PDB file of C-alpha atoms in Angstrom:
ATOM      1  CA  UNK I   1      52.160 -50.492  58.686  1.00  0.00           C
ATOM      2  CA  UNK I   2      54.228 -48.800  55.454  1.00  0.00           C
ATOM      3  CA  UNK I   3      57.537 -47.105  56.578  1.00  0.00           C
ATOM      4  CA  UNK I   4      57.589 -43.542  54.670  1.00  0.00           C
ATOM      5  CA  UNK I   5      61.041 -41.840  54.035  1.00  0.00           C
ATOM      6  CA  UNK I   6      60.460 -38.617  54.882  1.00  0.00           C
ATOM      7  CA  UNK I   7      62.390 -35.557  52.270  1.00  0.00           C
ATOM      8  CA  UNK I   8      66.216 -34.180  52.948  1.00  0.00           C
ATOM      9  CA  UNK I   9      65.189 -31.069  55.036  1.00  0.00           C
ATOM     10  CA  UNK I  10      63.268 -32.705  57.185  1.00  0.00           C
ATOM     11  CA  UNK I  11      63.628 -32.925  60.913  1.00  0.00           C
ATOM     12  CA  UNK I  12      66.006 -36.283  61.563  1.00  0.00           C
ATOM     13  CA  UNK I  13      63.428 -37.662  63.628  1.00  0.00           C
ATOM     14  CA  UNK I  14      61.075 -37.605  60.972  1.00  0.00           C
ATOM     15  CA  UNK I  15      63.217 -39.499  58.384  1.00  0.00           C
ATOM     16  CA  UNK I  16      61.872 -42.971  58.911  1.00  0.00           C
ATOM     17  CA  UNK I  17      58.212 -43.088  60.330  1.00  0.00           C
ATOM     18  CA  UNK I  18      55.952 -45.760  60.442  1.00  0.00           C
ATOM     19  CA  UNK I  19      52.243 -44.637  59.812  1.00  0.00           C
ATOM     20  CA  UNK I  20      49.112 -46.689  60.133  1.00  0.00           C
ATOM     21  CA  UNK I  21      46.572 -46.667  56.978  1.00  0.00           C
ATOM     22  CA  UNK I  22      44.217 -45.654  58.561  1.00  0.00           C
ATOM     23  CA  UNK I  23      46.010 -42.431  59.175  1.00  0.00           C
ATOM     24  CA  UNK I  24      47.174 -42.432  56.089  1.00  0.00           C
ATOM     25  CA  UNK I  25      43.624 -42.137  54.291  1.00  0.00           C
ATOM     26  CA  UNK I  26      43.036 -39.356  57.220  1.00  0.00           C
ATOM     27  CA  UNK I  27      45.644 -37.505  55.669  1.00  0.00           C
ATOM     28  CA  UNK I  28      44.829 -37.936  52.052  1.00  0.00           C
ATOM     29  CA  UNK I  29      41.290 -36.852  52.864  1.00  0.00           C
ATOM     30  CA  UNK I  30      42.395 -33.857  54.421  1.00  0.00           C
ATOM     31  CA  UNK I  31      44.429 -32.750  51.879  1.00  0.00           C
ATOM     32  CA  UNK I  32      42.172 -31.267  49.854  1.00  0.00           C
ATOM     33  CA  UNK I  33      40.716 -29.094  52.403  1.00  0.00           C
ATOM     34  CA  UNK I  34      44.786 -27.604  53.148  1.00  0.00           C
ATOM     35  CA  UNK I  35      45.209 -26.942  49.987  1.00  0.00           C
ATOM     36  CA  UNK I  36      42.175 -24.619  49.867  1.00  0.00           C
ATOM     37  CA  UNK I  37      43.101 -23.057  53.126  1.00  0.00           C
ATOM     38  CA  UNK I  38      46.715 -22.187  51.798  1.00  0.00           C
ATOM     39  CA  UNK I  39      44.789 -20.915  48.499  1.00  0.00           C
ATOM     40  CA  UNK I  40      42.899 -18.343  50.871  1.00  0.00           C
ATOM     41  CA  UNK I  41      46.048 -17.583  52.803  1.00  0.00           C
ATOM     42  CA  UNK I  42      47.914 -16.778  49.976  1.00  0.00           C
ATOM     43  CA  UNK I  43      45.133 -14.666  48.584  1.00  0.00           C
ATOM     44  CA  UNK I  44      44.936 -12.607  52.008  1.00  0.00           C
ATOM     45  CA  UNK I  45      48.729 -12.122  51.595  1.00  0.00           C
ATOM     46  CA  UNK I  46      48.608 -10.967  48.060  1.00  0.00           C
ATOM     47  CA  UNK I  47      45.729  -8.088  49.427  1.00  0.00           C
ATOM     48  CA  UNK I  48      48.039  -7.420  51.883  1.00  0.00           C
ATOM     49  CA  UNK I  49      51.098  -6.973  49.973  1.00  0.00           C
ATOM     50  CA  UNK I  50      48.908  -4.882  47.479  1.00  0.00           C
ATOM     51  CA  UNK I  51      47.581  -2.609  50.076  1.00  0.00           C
ATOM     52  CA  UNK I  52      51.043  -1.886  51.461  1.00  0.00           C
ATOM     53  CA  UNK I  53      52.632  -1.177  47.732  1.00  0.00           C
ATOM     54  CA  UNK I  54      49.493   1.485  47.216  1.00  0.00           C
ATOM     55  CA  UNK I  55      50.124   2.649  50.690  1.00  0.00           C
ATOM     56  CA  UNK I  56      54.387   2.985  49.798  1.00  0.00           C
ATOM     57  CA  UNK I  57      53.339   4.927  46.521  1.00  0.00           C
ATOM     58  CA  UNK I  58      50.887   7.372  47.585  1.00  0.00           C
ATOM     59  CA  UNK I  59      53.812   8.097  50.404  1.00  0.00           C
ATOM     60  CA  UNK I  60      56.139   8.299  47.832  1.00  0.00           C
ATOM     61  CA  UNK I  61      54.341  10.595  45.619  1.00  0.00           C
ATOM     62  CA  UNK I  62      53.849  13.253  48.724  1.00  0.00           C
ATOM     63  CA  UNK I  63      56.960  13.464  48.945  1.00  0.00           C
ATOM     64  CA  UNK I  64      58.324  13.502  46.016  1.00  0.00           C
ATOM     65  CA  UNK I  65      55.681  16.664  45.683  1.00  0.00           C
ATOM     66  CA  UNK I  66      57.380  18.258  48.800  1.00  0.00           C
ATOM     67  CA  UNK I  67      60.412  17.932  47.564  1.00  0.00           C
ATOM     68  CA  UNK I  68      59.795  19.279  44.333  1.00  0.00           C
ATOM     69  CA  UNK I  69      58.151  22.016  45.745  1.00  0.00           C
ATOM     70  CA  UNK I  70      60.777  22.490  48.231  1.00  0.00           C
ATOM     71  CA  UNK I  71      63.754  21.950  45.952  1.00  0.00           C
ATOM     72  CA  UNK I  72      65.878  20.174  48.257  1.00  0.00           C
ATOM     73  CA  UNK I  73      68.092  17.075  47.266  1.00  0.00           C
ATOM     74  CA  UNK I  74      66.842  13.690  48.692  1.00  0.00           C
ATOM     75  CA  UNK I  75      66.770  10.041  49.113  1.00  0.00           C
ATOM     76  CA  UNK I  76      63.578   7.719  49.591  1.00  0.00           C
ATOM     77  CA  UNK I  77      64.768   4.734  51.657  1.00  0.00           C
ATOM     78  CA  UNK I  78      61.063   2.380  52.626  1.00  0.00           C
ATOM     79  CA  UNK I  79      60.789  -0.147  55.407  1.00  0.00           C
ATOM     80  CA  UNK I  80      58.557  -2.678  56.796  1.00  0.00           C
ATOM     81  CA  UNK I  81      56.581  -0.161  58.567  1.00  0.00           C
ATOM     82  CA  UNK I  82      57.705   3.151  57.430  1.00  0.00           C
ATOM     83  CA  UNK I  83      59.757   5.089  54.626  1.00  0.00           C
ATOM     84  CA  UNK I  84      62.924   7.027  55.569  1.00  0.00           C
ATOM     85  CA  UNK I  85      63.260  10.370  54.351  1.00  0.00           C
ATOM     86  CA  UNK I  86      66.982  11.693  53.491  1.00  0.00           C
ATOM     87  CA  UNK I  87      67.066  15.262  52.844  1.00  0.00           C
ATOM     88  CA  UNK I  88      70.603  16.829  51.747  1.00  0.00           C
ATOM     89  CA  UNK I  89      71.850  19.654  54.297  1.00  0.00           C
ATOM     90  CA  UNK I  90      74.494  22.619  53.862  1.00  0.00           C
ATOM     91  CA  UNK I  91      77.756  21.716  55.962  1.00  0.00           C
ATOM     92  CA  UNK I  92      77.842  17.888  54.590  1.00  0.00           C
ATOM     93  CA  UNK I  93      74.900  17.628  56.889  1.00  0.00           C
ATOM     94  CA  UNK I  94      71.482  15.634  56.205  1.00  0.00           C
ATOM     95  CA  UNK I  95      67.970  14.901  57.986  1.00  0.00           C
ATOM     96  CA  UNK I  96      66.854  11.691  58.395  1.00  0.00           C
ATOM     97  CA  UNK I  97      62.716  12.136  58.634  1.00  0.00           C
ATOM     98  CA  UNK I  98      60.823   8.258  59.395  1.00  0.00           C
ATOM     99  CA  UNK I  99      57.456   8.726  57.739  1.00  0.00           C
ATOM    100  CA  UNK I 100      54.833   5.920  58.828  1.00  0.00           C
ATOM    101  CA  UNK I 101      52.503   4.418  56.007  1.00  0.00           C
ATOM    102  CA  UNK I 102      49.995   4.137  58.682  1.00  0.00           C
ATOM    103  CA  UNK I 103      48.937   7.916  59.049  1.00  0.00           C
ATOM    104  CA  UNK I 104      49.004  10.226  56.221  1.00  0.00           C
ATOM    105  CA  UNK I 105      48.048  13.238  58.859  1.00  0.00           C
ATOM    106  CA  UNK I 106      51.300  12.772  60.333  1.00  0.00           C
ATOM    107  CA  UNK I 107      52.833  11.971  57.164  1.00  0.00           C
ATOM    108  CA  UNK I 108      51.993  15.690  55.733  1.00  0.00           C
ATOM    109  CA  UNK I 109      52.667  17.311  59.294  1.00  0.00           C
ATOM    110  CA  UNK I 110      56.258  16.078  59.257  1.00  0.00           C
ATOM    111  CA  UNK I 111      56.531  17.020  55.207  1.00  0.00           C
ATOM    112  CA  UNK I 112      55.382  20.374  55.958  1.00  0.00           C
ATOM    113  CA  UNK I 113      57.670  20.694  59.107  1.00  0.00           C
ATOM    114  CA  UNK I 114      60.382  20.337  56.474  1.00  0.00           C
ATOM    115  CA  UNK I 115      60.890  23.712  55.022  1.00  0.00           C
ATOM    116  CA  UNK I 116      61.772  25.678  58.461  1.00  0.00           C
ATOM    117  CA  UNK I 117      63.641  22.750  60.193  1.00  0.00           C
ATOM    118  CA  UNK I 118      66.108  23.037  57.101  1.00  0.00           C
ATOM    119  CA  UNK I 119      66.482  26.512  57.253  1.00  0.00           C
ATOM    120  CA  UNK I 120      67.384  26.062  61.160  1.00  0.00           C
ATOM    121  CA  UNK I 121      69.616  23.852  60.895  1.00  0.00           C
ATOM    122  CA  UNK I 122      71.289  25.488  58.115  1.00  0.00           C
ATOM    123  CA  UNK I 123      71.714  28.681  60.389  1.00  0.00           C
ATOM    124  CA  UNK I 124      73.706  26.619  62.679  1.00  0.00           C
ATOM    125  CA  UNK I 125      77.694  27.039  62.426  1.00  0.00           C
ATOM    126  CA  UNK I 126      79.203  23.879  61.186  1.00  0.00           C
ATOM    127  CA  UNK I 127      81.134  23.215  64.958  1.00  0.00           C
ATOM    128  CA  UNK I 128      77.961  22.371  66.453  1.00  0.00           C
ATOM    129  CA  UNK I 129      76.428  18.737  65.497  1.00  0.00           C
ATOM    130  CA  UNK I 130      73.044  17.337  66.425  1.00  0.00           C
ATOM    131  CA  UNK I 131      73.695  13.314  67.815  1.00  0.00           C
ATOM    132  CA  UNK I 132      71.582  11.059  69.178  1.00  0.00           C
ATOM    133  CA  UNK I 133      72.217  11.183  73.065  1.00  0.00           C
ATOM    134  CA  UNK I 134      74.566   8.996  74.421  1.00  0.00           C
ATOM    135  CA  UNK I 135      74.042   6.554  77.570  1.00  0.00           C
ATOM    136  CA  UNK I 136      77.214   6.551  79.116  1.00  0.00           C
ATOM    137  CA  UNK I 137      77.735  10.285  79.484  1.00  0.00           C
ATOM    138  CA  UNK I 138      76.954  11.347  83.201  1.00  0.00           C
ATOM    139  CA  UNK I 139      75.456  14.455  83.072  1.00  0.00           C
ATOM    140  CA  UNK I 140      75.833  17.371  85.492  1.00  0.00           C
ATOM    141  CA  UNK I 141      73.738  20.738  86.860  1.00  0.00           C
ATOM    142  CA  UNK I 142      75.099  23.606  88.344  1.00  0.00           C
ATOM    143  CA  UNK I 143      72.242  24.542  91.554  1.00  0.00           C
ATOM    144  CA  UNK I 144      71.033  28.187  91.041  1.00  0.00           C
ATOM    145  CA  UNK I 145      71.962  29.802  94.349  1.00  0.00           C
TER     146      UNK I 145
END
């Protein structure tokens, strides 16, 4: 038996472990075969990470087109999962459009949604404000008689 002391960020109950040789030479011959495991890991991961940088810059580019087609003021914000979509309103207003990498069809329904949703809003007089609902407001209905 060899006693091993174990690194600093290790669990405490690791730090001093006795370990039998023959467990030891299990180890060692195992080793190799991690390492090439992590290797492919890390290679999946890089593909990955590739395919969802392509996927953020074709997004990008559409909208970028949109907007340069539509003319409107904007801010490209992306996520995990998605890409936020600012776009600058009259009335110190703005949009906030989530645009999922996962479906372009959606991606260019939204995008070309864009153009008249603006133009509503704009129509609107500044008193009135569009909110997210709120869960502690009880609401009430008048019965038709």
């Amino acid at each position: 038996m060899i006693t091993i002391n174990a690194r600093n960020d290790c669990c405490n109950s690791f730090r001093e472990v006795e370990i039998d040789m023959r467990f030891l030479e299990r180890i060692d011959n195992l080793v190799p075969a991690w390492i090439d495991e992590c290797k492919q890991w890390e290679y999946e991961y890089e593909k990955l990470k590739k395919s969802h940088e392509i996927k953020e810059m074709g997004v990008k580019t559409l909208i970028k087109q949109k907007m340069k087609q539509l003319g409107y003021e904007y801010n490209i914000t992306p996520n995990n999962q998605s890409i936020t979509l600012y776009i600058r309103l009259e009335k110190t207003r703005m949009f906030k459009l989530s645009l999922p990498y996962r479906s372009i069809e959606i991606i260019n329904k939204r995008l070309d949604m864009i153009a008249e949703t603006v133009k509503a809003v704009n129509n609107i007089d500044n008193a009135f404000r569009i909110t997210n609902e709120q869960k502690f407001i009880r609401w009430e209905r008048e019965s038709q008689r």
